[in-house]
PDB file of C-alpha atoms in Angstrom:
ATOM      1  CA  MET A1237     -53.283  47.293 119.442  1.00 51.00           C
ATOM      2  CA  THR A1238     -53.535  47.594 123.209  1.00 50.00           C
ATOM      3  CA  GLN A1239     -51.820  44.705 124.971  1.00 51.00           C
ATOM      4  CA  PRO A1240     -50.220  44.196 128.397  1.00 48.00           C
ATOM      5  CA  GLN A1241     -46.554  45.107 128.612  1.00 48.00           C
ATOM      6  CA  GLN A1242     -45.513  41.549 129.453  1.00 50.00           C
ATOM      7  CA  ALA A1243     -46.331  39.508 126.364  1.00 57.00           C
ATOM      8  CA  GLY A1244     -47.591  36.006 127.089  1.00 68.00           C
ATOM      9  CA  PRO A1245     -47.209  32.985 124.787  1.00 69.00           C
ATOM     10  CA  ASP A1246     -50.535  33.746 123.086  1.00 72.00           C
ATOM     11  CA  GLN A1247     -49.446  37.284 122.201  1.00 81.00           C
ATOM     12  CA  LEU A1248     -46.017  36.084 121.089  1.00 81.00           C
ATOM     13  CA  ALA A1249     -47.630  33.513 118.784  1.00 80.00           C
ATOM     14  CA  PHE A1250     -49.867  36.208 117.297  1.00 87.00           C
ATOM     15  CA  GLN A1251     -47.015  38.696 116.890  1.00 88.00           C
ATOM     16  CA  GLN A1252     -44.950  36.007 115.141  1.00 88.00           C
ATOM     17  CA  TYR A1253     -47.527  35.897 112.339  1.00 90.00           C
ATOM     18  CA  ARG A1254     -48.722  39.505 112.412  1.00 92.00           C
ATOM     19  CA  THR A1255     -46.764  40.522 109.297  1.00 91.00           C
ATOM     20  CA  LEU A1256     -48.148  37.518 107.435  1.00 91.00           C
ATOM     21  CA  LEU A1257     -51.703  38.350 108.521  1.00 94.00           C
ATOM     22  CA  PHE A1258     -51.415  41.975 107.387  1.00 95.00           C
ATOM     23  CA  SER A1259     -49.901  40.829 104.087  1.00 93.00           C
ATOM     24  CA  VAL A1260     -52.770  38.400 103.418  1.00 94.00           C
ATOM     25  CA  ALA A1261     -55.452  40.935 104.402  1.00 96.00           C
ATOM     26  CA  TYR A1262     -53.890  43.790 102.423  1.00 96.00           C
ATOM     27  CA  ARG A1263     -53.683  41.735  99.223  1.00 95.00           C
ATOM     28  CA  ILE A1264     -57.293  40.598  99.600  1.00 96.00           C
ATOM     29  CA  LEU A1265     -58.601  44.085 100.431  1.00 96.00           C
ATOM     30  CA  GLY A1266     -56.286  46.537  98.664  1.00 95.00           C
ATOM     31  CA  SER A1267     -56.572  48.819 101.691  1.00 94.00           C
ATOM     32  CA  ALA A1268     -54.017  49.198 104.475  1.00 94.00           C
ATOM     33  CA  ALA A1269     -56.621  50.661 106.855  1.00 93.00           C
ATOM     34  CA  ASP A1270     -59.042  47.780 106.264  1.00 95.00           C
ATOM     35  CA  ALA A1271     -56.194  45.255 106.521  1.00 95.00           C
ATOM     36  CA  GLU A1272     -55.157  46.676 109.917  1.00 95.00           C
ATOM     37  CA  ASP A1273     -58.784  46.447 111.082  1.00 95.00           C
ATOM     38  CA  ALA A1274     -58.930  42.805 109.939  1.00 96.00           C
ATOM     39  CA  VAL A1275     -55.717  42.023 111.851  1.00 95.00           C
ATOM     40  CA  GLN A1276     -57.135  43.743 114.958  1.00 95.00           C
ATOM     41  CA  ASP A1277     -60.336  41.678 114.665  1.00 95.00           C
ATOM     42  CA  ALA A1278     -58.222  38.540 114.200  1.00 93.00           C
ATOM     43  CA  TRP A1279     -56.416  39.365 117.456  1.00 92.00           C
ATOM     44  CA  LEU A1280     -59.746  39.637 119.291  1.00 91.00           C
ATOM     45  CA  LYS A1281     -60.904  36.276 117.910  1.00 90.00           C
ATOM     46  CA  TRP A1282     -57.524  34.694 118.745  1.00 88.00           C
ATOM     47  CA  SER A1283     -57.704  36.081 122.289  1.00 86.00           C
ATOM     48  CA  ALA A1284     -61.172  34.585 122.811  1.00 84.00           C
ATOM     49  CA  ALA A1285     -60.432  31.191 121.216  1.00 79.00           C
ATOM     50  CA  ASP A1286     -59.776  27.925 123.054  1.00 78.00           C
ATOM     51  CA  ARG A1287     -56.196  27.598 121.906  1.00 72.00           C
ATOM     52  CA  SER A1288     -55.799  24.144 123.425  1.00 75.00           C
ATOM     53  CA  GLN A1289     -57.734  23.017 120.324  1.00 78.00           C
ATOM     54  CA  VAL A1290     -55.372  24.872 117.939  1.00 78.00           C
ATOM     55  CA  ALA A1291     -52.780  22.485 116.512  1.00 79.00           C
ATOM     56  CA  ASP A1292     -51.325  24.929 113.953  1.00 86.00           C
ATOM     57  CA  PRO A1293     -51.494  28.636 114.952  1.00 85.00           C
ATOM     58  CA  LYS A1294     -50.348  29.826 111.515  1.00 87.00           C
ATOM     59  CA  ALA A1295     -53.131  27.956 109.670  1.00 87.00           C
ATOM     60  CA  TYR A1296     -55.696  28.951 112.287  1.00 89.00           C
ATOM     61  CA  LEU A1297     -54.803  32.642 112.115  1.00 91.00           C
ATOM     62  CA  ALA A1298     -54.656  32.574 108.301  1.00 90.00           C
ATOM     63  CA  ARG A1299     -58.190  31.163 108.301  1.00 91.00           C
ATOM     64  CA  ILE A1300     -59.453  33.856 110.668  1.00 93.00           C
ATOM     65  CA  VAL A1301     -57.923  36.764 108.767  1.00 95.00           C
ATOM     66  CA  SER A1302     -58.892  35.408 105.307  1.00 94.00           C
ATOM     67  CA  ASN A1303     -62.536  35.130 106.312  1.00 94.00           C
ATOM     68  CA  LEU A1304     -62.527  38.520 108.020  1.00 95.00           C
ATOM     69  CA  ALA A1305     -60.994  40.078 104.900  1.00 95.00           C
ATOM     70  CA  MET A1306     -63.539  38.397 102.597  1.00 94.00           C
ATOM     71  CA  GLU A1307     -66.412  39.612 104.805  1.00 94.00           C
ATOM     72  CA  ARG A1308     -65.011  43.136 104.785  1.00 94.00           C
ATOM     73  CA  LEU A1309     -64.502  43.034 101.005  1.00 93.00           C
ATOM     74  CA  ARG A1310     -68.136  42.007 100.467  1.00 92.00           C
ATOM     75  CA  SER A1311     -69.314  44.855 102.682  1.00 89.00           C
ATOM     76  CA  THR A1312     -67.214  47.451 100.817  1.00 87.00           C
ATOM     77  CA  ARG A1313     -68.179  46.304  97.308  1.00 81.00           C
ATOM     78  CA  HIS A1314     -71.117  48.718  96.925  1.00 79.00           C
ATOM     79  CA  GLN A1315     -68.972  51.575  98.242  1.00 81.00           C
ATOM     80  CA  ARG A1316     -66.336  50.828  95.594  1.00 82.00           C
ATOM     81  CA  GLU A1317     -68.925  50.442  92.821  1.00 81.00           C
ATOM     82  CA  THR A1318     -70.302  53.944  93.539  1.00 87.00           C
ATOM     83  CA  TYR A1319     -66.837  55.502  93.936  1.00 89.00           C
ATOM     84  CA  VAL A1320     -66.224  58.840  92.195  1.00 90.00           C
ATOM     85  CA  GLY A1321     -63.736  58.255  89.358  1.00 90.00           C
ATOM     86  CA  PRO A1322     -61.293  55.337  89.143  1.00 91.00           C
ATOM     87  CA  TRP A1323     -60.811  53.288  92.336  1.00 93.00           C
ATOM     88  CA  LEU A1324     -57.155  52.481  93.059  1.00 96.00           C
ATOM     89  CA  PRO A1325     -55.733  50.496  95.989  1.00 96.00           C
ATOM     90  CA  GLU A1326     -54.358  52.317  99.012  1.00 96.00           C
ATOM     91  CA  PRO A1327     -50.570  52.663  98.529  1.00 97.00           C
ATOM     92  CA  ILE A1328     -48.117  51.421 101.150  1.00 96.00           C
ATOM     93  CA  LEU A1329     -44.416  52.062 101.601  1.00 95.00           C
ATOM     94  CA  THR A1330     -42.405  48.866 101.220  1.00 92.00           C
ATOM     95  CA  GLY A1331     -38.879  47.979 102.215  1.00 82.00           C
ATOM     96  CA  PRO A1332     -36.073  47.622  99.673  1.00 71.00           C
ATOM     97  CA  ASP A1333     -36.003  43.850 100.238  1.00 55.00           C
ATOM     98  CA  THR A1334     -39.463  43.559  98.728  1.00 50.00           C
ATOM     99  CA  ALA A1335     -38.324  45.257  95.552  1.00 45.00           C
ATOM    100  CA  ASP A1336     -35.566  42.672  95.102  1.00 48.00           C
ATOM    101  CA  GLY A1337     -37.908  39.687  95.471  1.00 60.00           C
ATOM    102  CA  ILE A1338     -39.690  39.905  92.115  1.00 63.00           C
ATOM    103  CA  ALA A1339     -42.483  37.442  92.986  1.00 66.00           C
ATOM    104  CA  ALA A1340     -43.232  39.132  96.320  1.00 67.00           C
ATOM    105  CA  ALA A1341     -43.051  42.590  94.757  1.00 71.00           C
ATOM    106  CA  ASP A1342     -45.321  41.652  91.865  1.00 80.00           C
ATOM    107  CA  SER A1343     -47.923  40.125  94.181  1.00 84.00           C
ATOM    108  CA  VAL A1344     -48.425  43.472  95.925  1.00 89.00           C
ATOM    109  CA  SER A1345     -48.002  45.768  92.904  1.00 91.00           C
ATOM    110  CA  THR A1346     -50.676  48.364  92.244  1.00 93.00           C
ATOM    111  CA  ALA A1347     -51.270  46.898  88.784  1.00 91.00           C
ATOM    112  CA  LEU A1348     -52.021  43.419  90.147  1.00 93.00           C
ATOM    113  CA  LEU A1349     -54.198  44.736  92.987  1.00 95.00           C
ATOM    114  CA  VAL A1350     -56.270  46.626  90.387  1.00 94.00           C
ATOM    115  CA  VAL A1351     -56.836  43.354  88.497  1.00 94.00           C
ATOM    116  CA  LEU A1352     -57.656  41.467  91.715  1.00 95.00           C
ATOM    117  CA  GLU A1353     -60.369  44.044  92.373  1.00 92.00           C
ATOM    118  CA  THR A1354     -62.373  42.465  89.504  1.00 92.00           C
ATOM    119  CA  LEU A1355     -62.416  39.001  91.149  1.00 95.00           C
ATOM    120  CA  SER A1356     -65.063  37.738  93.557  1.00 94.00           C
ATOM    121  CA  PRO A1357     -64.012  37.822  97.243  1.00 94.00           C
ATOM    122  CA  LEU A1358     -63.567  34.024  97.262  1.00 96.00           C
ATOM    123  CA  GLU A1359     -61.509  34.003  94.047  1.00 96.00           C
ATOM    124  CA  ARG A1360     -59.373  36.832  95.351  1.00 96.00           C
ATOM    125  CA  ALA A1361     -58.658  35.126  98.677  1.00 96.00           C
ATOM    126  CA  VAL A1362     -57.849  31.818  96.959  1.00 96.00           C
ATOM    127  CA  PHE A1363     -55.558  33.522  94.437  1.00 96.00           C
ATOM    128  CA  VAL A1364     -53.700  35.415  97.165  1.00 95.00           C
ATOM    129  CA  LEU A1365     -53.194  32.380  99.401  1.00 94.00           C
ATOM    130  CA  LYS A1366     -52.063  30.186  96.467  1.00 94.00           C
ATOM    131  CA  GLU A1367     -49.998  32.558  94.346  1.00 90.00           C
ATOM    132  CA  ALA A1368     -48.513  34.887  96.968  1.00 89.00           C
ATOM    133  CA  PHE A1369     -48.118  32.514  99.915  1.00 90.00           C
ATOM    134  CA  ALA A1370     -47.942  29.040  98.282  1.00 90.00           C
ATOM    135  CA  PHE A1371     -50.614  27.529 100.529  1.00 93.00           C
ATOM    136  CA  SER A1372     -51.707  24.054  99.389  1.00 94.00           C
ATOM    137  CA  TYR A1373     -55.256  23.575  98.082  1.00 96.00           C
ATOM    138  CA  GLY A1374     -56.054  21.624 101.232  1.00 94.00           C
ATOM    139  CA  GLU A1375     -54.814  24.471 103.438  1.00 93.00           C
ATOM    140  CA  ILE A1376     -56.768  27.029 101.404  1.00 94.00           C
ATOM    141  CA  ALA A1377     -59.944  24.932 101.545  1.00 95.00           C
ATOM    142  CA  GLU A1378     -59.659  24.917 105.331  1.00 91.00           C
ATOM    143  CA  ALA A1379     -58.872  28.643 105.454  1.00 91.00           C
ATOM    144  CA  VAL A1380     -61.839  29.774 103.314  1.00 93.00           C
ATOM    145  CA  GLU A1381     -64.141  26.986 104.566  1.00 91.00           C
ATOM    146  CA  ARG A1382     -64.885  25.495 101.149  1.00 94.00           C
ATOM    147  CA  SER A1383     -64.318  22.074  99.605  1.00 96.00           C
ATOM    148  CA  GLU A1384     -60.984  21.402  97.929  1.00 96.00           C
ATOM    149  CA  PRO A1385     -62.596  20.939  94.448  1.00 97.00           C
ATOM    150  CA  ALA A1386     -64.362  24.309  94.861  1.00 97.00           C
ATOM    151  CA  VAL A1387     -61.069  25.939  95.800  1.00 97.00           C
ATOM    152  CA  ARG A1388     -59.260  24.395  92.811  1.00 97.00           C
ATOM    153  CA  GLN A1389     -62.000  25.682  90.511  1.00 97.00           C
ATOM    154  CA  ALA A1390     -61.841  29.183  92.047  1.00 97.00           C
ATOM    155  CA  ALA A1391     -58.035  29.198  91.731  1.00 97.00           C
ATOM    156  CA  HIS A1392     -58.251  28.188  88.058  1.00 96.00           C
ATOM    157  CA  ARG A1393     -60.804  30.909  87.271  1.00 96.00           C
ATOM    158  CA  ALA A1394     -58.803  33.533  89.134  1.00 96.00           C
ATOM    159  CA  ARG A1395     -55.509  32.596  87.482  1.00 94.00           C
ATOM    160  CA  GLU A1396     -57.018  32.702  83.974  1.00 95.00           C
ATOM    161  CA  HIS A1397     -58.676  36.037  84.723  1.00 94.00           C
ATOM    162  CA  VAL A1398     -55.452  37.604  86.010  1.00 93.00           C
ATOM    163  CA  GLN A1399     -53.306  36.242  83.165  1.00 91.00           C
ATOM    164  CA  ALA A1400     -55.743  37.585  80.563  1.00 90.00           C
ATOM    165  CA  ARG A1401     -55.604  41.076  82.048  1.00 87.00           C
ATOM    166  CA  ARG A1402     -51.989  41.201  83.110  1.00 79.00           C
ATOM    167  CA  PRO A1403     -49.657  39.118  80.928  1.00 67.00           C
ATOM    168  CA  ARG A1404     -46.435  38.374  82.765  1.00 67.00           C
ATOM    169  CA  PHE A1405     -42.971  39.030  81.400  1.00 61.00           C
ATOM    170  CA  THR A1406     -39.546  39.035  82.967  1.00 58.00           C
ATOM    171  CA  ALA A1407     -39.198  42.263  84.869  1.00 63.00           C
ATOM    172  CA  ASP A1408     -35.777  43.912  84.867  1.00 81.00           C
ATOM    173  CA  ARG A1409     -35.852  45.629  88.246  1.00 82.00           C
ATOM    174  CA  ALA A1410     -32.724  47.712  87.570  1.00 86.00           C
ATOM    175  CA  ARG A1411     -34.236  48.968  84.313  1.00 89.00           C
ATOM    176  CA  GLN A1412     -37.481  49.860  86.100  1.00 89.00           C
ATOM    177  CA  ARG A1413     -35.633  51.854  88.755  1.00 90.00           C
ATOM    178  CA  ASP A1414     -33.563  53.635  86.113  1.00 94.00           C
ATOM    179  CA  VAL A1415     -36.633  54.576  84.056  1.00 94.00           C
ATOM    180  CA  THR A1416     -38.449  55.775  87.190  1.00 94.00           C
ATOM    181  CA  GLU A1417     -35.480  57.948  88.199  1.00 94.00           C
ATOM    182  CA  ARG A1418     -35.273  59.468  84.703  1.00 95.00           C
ATOM    183  CA  PHE A1419     -39.052  60.015  84.654  1.00 95.00           C
ATOM    184  CA  PHE A1420     -38.830  61.709  88.047  1.00 93.00           C
ATOM    185  CA  ALA A1421     -36.073  64.058  86.857  1.00 93.00           C
ATOM    186  CA  ALA A1422     -37.901  64.848  83.609  1.00 93.00           C
ATOM    187  CA  ALA A1423     -41.269  65.470  85.302  1.00 91.00           C
ATOM    188  CA  THR A1424     -39.854  67.728  88.016  1.00 88.00           C
ATOM    189  CA  GLY A1425     -37.757  69.543  85.404  1.00 89.00           C
ATOM    190  CA  GLY A1426     -40.540  69.903  82.827  1.00 89.00           C
ATOM    191  CA  ASP A1427     -38.518  67.976  80.207  1.00 92.00           C
ATOM    192  CA  ILE A1428     -41.260  66.805  77.842  1.00 93.00           C
ATOM    193  CA  ASN A1429     -38.858  65.282  75.289  1.00 94.00           C
ATOM    194  CA  THR A1430     -37.377  62.858  77.829  1.00 95.00           C
ATOM    195  CA  LEU A1431     -40.861  62.034  79.111  1.00 95.00           C
ATOM    196  CA  MET A1432     -41.887  61.114  75.555  1.00 95.00           C
ATOM    197  CA  GLU A1433     -38.939  58.713  75.341  1.00 96.00           C
ATOM    198  CA  LEU A1434     -39.757  56.993  78.633  1.00 96.00           C
ATOM    199  CA  LEU A1435     -43.496  56.485  78.097  1.00 97.00           C
ATOM    200  CA  SER A1436     -45.110  53.723  76.060  1.00 95.00           C
ATOM    201  CA  PRO A1437     -47.056  54.979  72.989  1.00 95.00           C
ATOM    202  CA  ASP A1438     -50.385  53.940  74.538  1.00 94.00           C
ATOM    203  CA  VAL A1439     -49.479  54.889  78.110  1.00 96.00           C
ATOM    204  CA  THR A1440     -52.461  55.271  80.465  1.00 96.00           C
ATOM    205  CA  LEU A1441     -52.670  57.506  83.534  1.00 97.00           C
ATOM    206  CA  TRP A1442     -55.227  56.560  86.202  1.00 96.00           C
ATOM    207  CA  THR A1443     -55.966  59.200  88.836  1.00 94.00           C
ATOM    208  CA  ASP A1444     -57.849  58.501  92.067  1.00 95.00           C
ATOM    209  CA  GLY A1445     -59.166  61.564  93.892  1.00 93.00           C
ATOM    210  CA  GLY A1446     -62.259  59.816  95.242  1.00 90.00           C
ATOM    211  CA  GLY A1447     -64.273  63.000  94.773  1.00 89.00           C
ATOM    212  CA  LYS A1448     -62.237  64.584  97.600  1.00 88.00           C
ATOM    213  CA  VAL A1449     -59.745  66.412  95.371  1.00 87.00           C
ATOM    214  CA  ARG A1450     -59.944  67.357  91.725  1.00 84.00           C
ATOM    215  CA  GLN A1451     -58.604  64.620  89.468  1.00 84.00           C
ATOM    216  CA  ALA A1452     -59.387  63.199  86.026  1.00 83.00           C
ATOM    217  CA  LEU A1453     -62.540  61.064  86.333  1.00 87.00           C
ATOM    218  CA  LYS A1454     -61.539  58.945  83.332  1.00 91.00           C
ATOM    219  CA  PRO A1455     -58.159  57.482  82.362  1.00 93.00           C
ATOM    220  CA  VAL A1456     -55.824  59.844  80.514  1.00 94.00           C
ATOM    221  CA  ILE A1457     -54.537  57.951  77.483  1.00 95.00           C
ATOM    222  CA  GLY A1458     -51.773  58.579  74.961  1.00 95.00           C
ATOM    223  CA  LEU A1459     -48.135  59.580  74.857  1.00 94.00           C
ATOM    224  CA  GLU A1460     -48.446  63.315  74.183  1.00 94.00           C
ATOM    225  CA  THR A1461     -51.337  63.906  76.595  1.00 94.00           C
ATOM    226  CA  VAL A1462     -49.722  62.075  79.520  1.00 95.00           C
ATOM    227  CA  ALA A1463     -46.276  63.589  78.839  1.00 94.00           C
ATOM    228  CA  GLY A1464     -47.816  67.079  78.728  1.00 92.00           C
ATOM    229  CA  TRP A1465     -49.687  66.427  81.993  1.00 90.00           C
ATOM    230  CA  PHE A1466     -46.461  65.615  83.822  1.00 91.00           C
ATOM    231  CA  ALA A1467     -44.315  68.249  82.110  1.00 88.00           C
ATOM    232  CA  ALA A1468     -46.662  70.913  83.537  1.00 86.00           C
ATOM    233  CA  LEU A1469     -46.339  69.603  87.113  1.00 81.00           C
ATOM    234  CA  GLY A1470     -43.616  72.030  88.123  1.00 77.00           C
ATOM    235  CA  THR A1471     -45.459  75.077  86.789  1.00 82.00           C
ATOM    236  CA  VAL A1472     -48.991  74.784  88.170  1.00 81.00           C
ATOM    237  CA  THR A1473     -50.587  75.147  91.596  1.00 82.00           C
ATOM    238  CA  TYR A1474     -51.783  71.695  92.703  1.00 80.00           C
ATOM    239  CA  GLN A1475     -54.439  71.291  95.425  1.00 80.00           C
ATOM    240  CA  GLY A1476     -53.664  74.794  96.649  1.00 82.00           C
ATOM    241  CA  ILE A1477     -49.919  74.174  96.856  1.00 85.00           C
ATOM    242  CA  GLU A1478     -47.554  76.423  94.872  1.00 85.00           C
ATOM    243  CA  PRO A1479     -44.902  74.657  92.741  1.00 80.00           C
ATOM    244  CA  GLY A1480     -42.124  76.010  94.990  1.00 83.00           C
ATOM    245  CA  GLN A1481     -43.754  74.457  98.062  1.00 87.00           C
ATOM    246  CA  MET A1482     -44.162  70.989  96.568  1.00 87.00           C
ATOM    247  CA  ARG A1483     -41.538  68.355  97.365  1.00 90.00           C
ATOM    248  CA  ALA A1484     -41.237  65.051  95.524  1.00 90.00           C
ATOM    249  CA  GLU A1485     -39.207  62.023  96.517  1.00 92.00           C
ATOM    250  CA  LEU A1486     -38.427  58.639  95.013  1.00 94.00           C
ATOM    251  CA  THR A1487     -39.179  55.700  97.274  1.00 94.00           C
ATOM    252  CA  SER A1488     -40.401  52.103  97.248  1.00 93.00           C
ATOM    253  CA  ILE A1489     -44.198  51.823  97.014  1.00 95.00           C
ATOM    254  CA  ASN A1490     -46.052  48.522  96.683  1.00 94.00           C
ATOM    255  CA  GLY A1491     -42.890  46.592  95.968  1.00 90.00           C
ATOM    256  CA  GLY A1492     -41.562  48.823  93.203  1.00 90.00           C
ATOM    257  CA  PRO A1493     -40.169  52.296  92.515  1.00 92.00           C
ATOM    258  CA  GLY A1494     -42.643  55.093  93.202  1.00 95.00           C
ATOM    259  CA  VAL A1495     -42.932  58.811  93.867  1.00 95.00           C
ATOM    260  CA  VAL A1496     -44.432  60.637  96.868  1.00 96.00           C
ATOM    261  CA  PHE A1497     -45.495  64.283  96.500  1.00 94.00           C
ATOM    262  CA  ARG A1498     -45.637  66.341  99.719  1.00 93.00           C
ATOM    263  CA  GLY A1499     -46.878  69.812 100.504  1.00 90.00           C
ATOM    264  CA  PRO A1500     -45.765  71.784 103.581  1.00 91.00           C
ATOM    265  CA  ASP A1501     -48.153  69.924 105.885  1.00 90.00           C
ATOM    266  CA  ARG A1502     -49.365  66.773 104.133  1.00 92.00           C
ATOM    267  CA  VAL A1503     -48.788  64.012 101.622  1.00 95.00           C
ATOM    268  CA  VAL A1504     -50.513  65.131  98.433  1.00 94.00           C
ATOM    269  CA  ALA A1505     -50.238  62.144  96.087  1.00 95.00           C
ATOM    270  CA  THR A1506     -48.308  59.023  95.145  1.00 97.00           C
ATOM    271  CA  LEU A1507     -47.326  57.597  91.788  1.00 97.00           C
ATOM    272  CA  THR A1508     -46.653  53.956  90.971  1.00 96.00           C
ATOM    273  CA  PHE A1509     -45.793  52.513  87.573  1.00 95.00           C
ATOM    274  CA  ASP A1510     -46.283  49.489  85.381  1.00 93.00           C
ATOM    275  CA  PHE A1511     -43.873  48.749  82.547  1.00 92.00           C
ATOM    276  CA  ASP A1512     -44.124  47.193  79.090  1.00 90.00           C
ATOM    277  CA  PRO A1513     -41.732  44.449  77.849  1.00 87.00           C
ATOM    278  CA  ALA A1514     -39.420  47.154  76.422  1.00 88.00           C
ATOM    279  CA  GLY A1515     -39.084  48.718  79.871  1.00 90.00           C
ATOM    280  CA  ARG A1516     -41.121  51.819  79.049  1.00 93.00           C
ATOM    281  CA  ILE A1517     -43.828  53.085  81.404  1.00 95.00           C
ATOM    282  CA  SER A1518     -47.163  51.674  80.237  1.00 94.00           C
ATOM    283  CA  THR A1519     -49.403  52.627  83.167  1.00 95.00           C
ATOM    284  CA  ILE A1520     -49.185  55.306  85.865  1.00 96.00           C
ATOM    285  CA  HIS A1521     -51.348  55.073  88.982  1.00 97.00           C
ATOM    286  CA  ASN A1522     -51.816  58.410  90.762  1.00 96.00           C
ATOM    287  CA  VAL A1523     -53.494  58.233  94.191  1.00 97.00           C
ATOM    288  CA  ALA A1524     -54.507  61.660  95.532  1.00 95.00           C
ATOM    289  CA  ASN A1525     -57.545  60.780  97.677  1.00 95.00           C
ATOM    290  CA  PRO A1526     -56.404  62.010 101.127  1.00 95.00           C
ATOM    291  CA  ASP A1527     -58.283  59.124 102.800  1.00 94.00           C
ATOM    292  CA  LYS A1528     -55.899  56.712 101.065  1.00 96.00           C
ATOM    293  CA  LEU A1529     -52.645  58.455 101.973  1.00 96.00           C
ATOM    294  CA  HIS A1530     -52.547  57.848 105.742  1.00 94.00           C
ATOM    295  CA  ALA A1531     -50.383  54.718 105.463  1.00 93.00           C
ATOM    296  CA  VAL A1532     -47.784  56.652 103.438  1.00 96.00           C
ATOM    297  CA  ALA A1533     -48.045  59.757 105.614  1.00 94.00           C
ATOM    298  CA  ASP A1534     -47.297  57.837 108.826  1.00 92.00           C
ATOM    299  CA  GLY A1535     -44.056  56.573 107.296  1.00 91.00           C
ATOM    300  CA  THR A1536     -44.541  52.880 108.164  1.00 88.00           C
ATOM    301  CA  ARG A1537     -42.610  50.570 105.852  1.00 90.00           C
ATOM    302  CA  HIS A1538     -44.061  47.118 105.373  1.00 88.00           C
ATOM    303  CA  GLU A1539     -41.814  44.109 104.891  1.00 81.00           C
ATOM    304  CA  LEU A1540     -44.223  41.956 102.942  1.00 74.00           C
ATOM    305  CA  PRO A1541     -43.571  38.201 102.758  1.00 73.00           C
TER     306      PRO A1541
END
């Protein structure tokens, strides 16, 4: 974002809420690149606005970015419907603080963003503003330019939809980190027996190559199949990279423990996990589409409110 070196009060006000604006846009869109574009467009609208009429900059900016994100989501819907293989959200690196705030971490988890993808743009924006940022119905109605009864109805539909597809249970963050670390060691060491212990019986692996790299076009389901897939990781050439050239690291992705795979000159893939009530891995999301790995490759960590 090109701005003069000496920041004026308008720029300072915008910068104060920039993290919030990215966080709203990213949760509505599931794409870091699109969220950054929405924030950039919000800056242009903020710069051109008559700010003497703006009583509450935070509410005003939230309205701008919510509407920009909904517009962008509507325009990308066809692109996502014709996507090659499973569509997964663009992963982002998150700070350790996010992982400790369970509500904040859950609201940006890959698993939740996948569910939000099935909502209408309005329902998704309302759900994000209510559940992740605790906006009042009146504030949301103003932000999305709908009546308060319409917003309450959208929030109710969205909440029921999300709860039906992603039942909530108390997440033991320490247990999740421990299981991820053991999974990481077992996968990189080819230890199929430990992998079998750590995975849920009906574990599902979703792989997103977007037609750019070879990946499974349908979910890989079942304990033995998924365990075998990961046990072979250290023995096969992947996207032209020999096993000895591949590096893997544990890090925080989308508010939880994740894995980044790197070749000599690029990020190759990321893994994020969802867990069952027993603490076993129930879902693995593998993003390998190179178009979706820029945010991880540039190393930016997002502190998401």
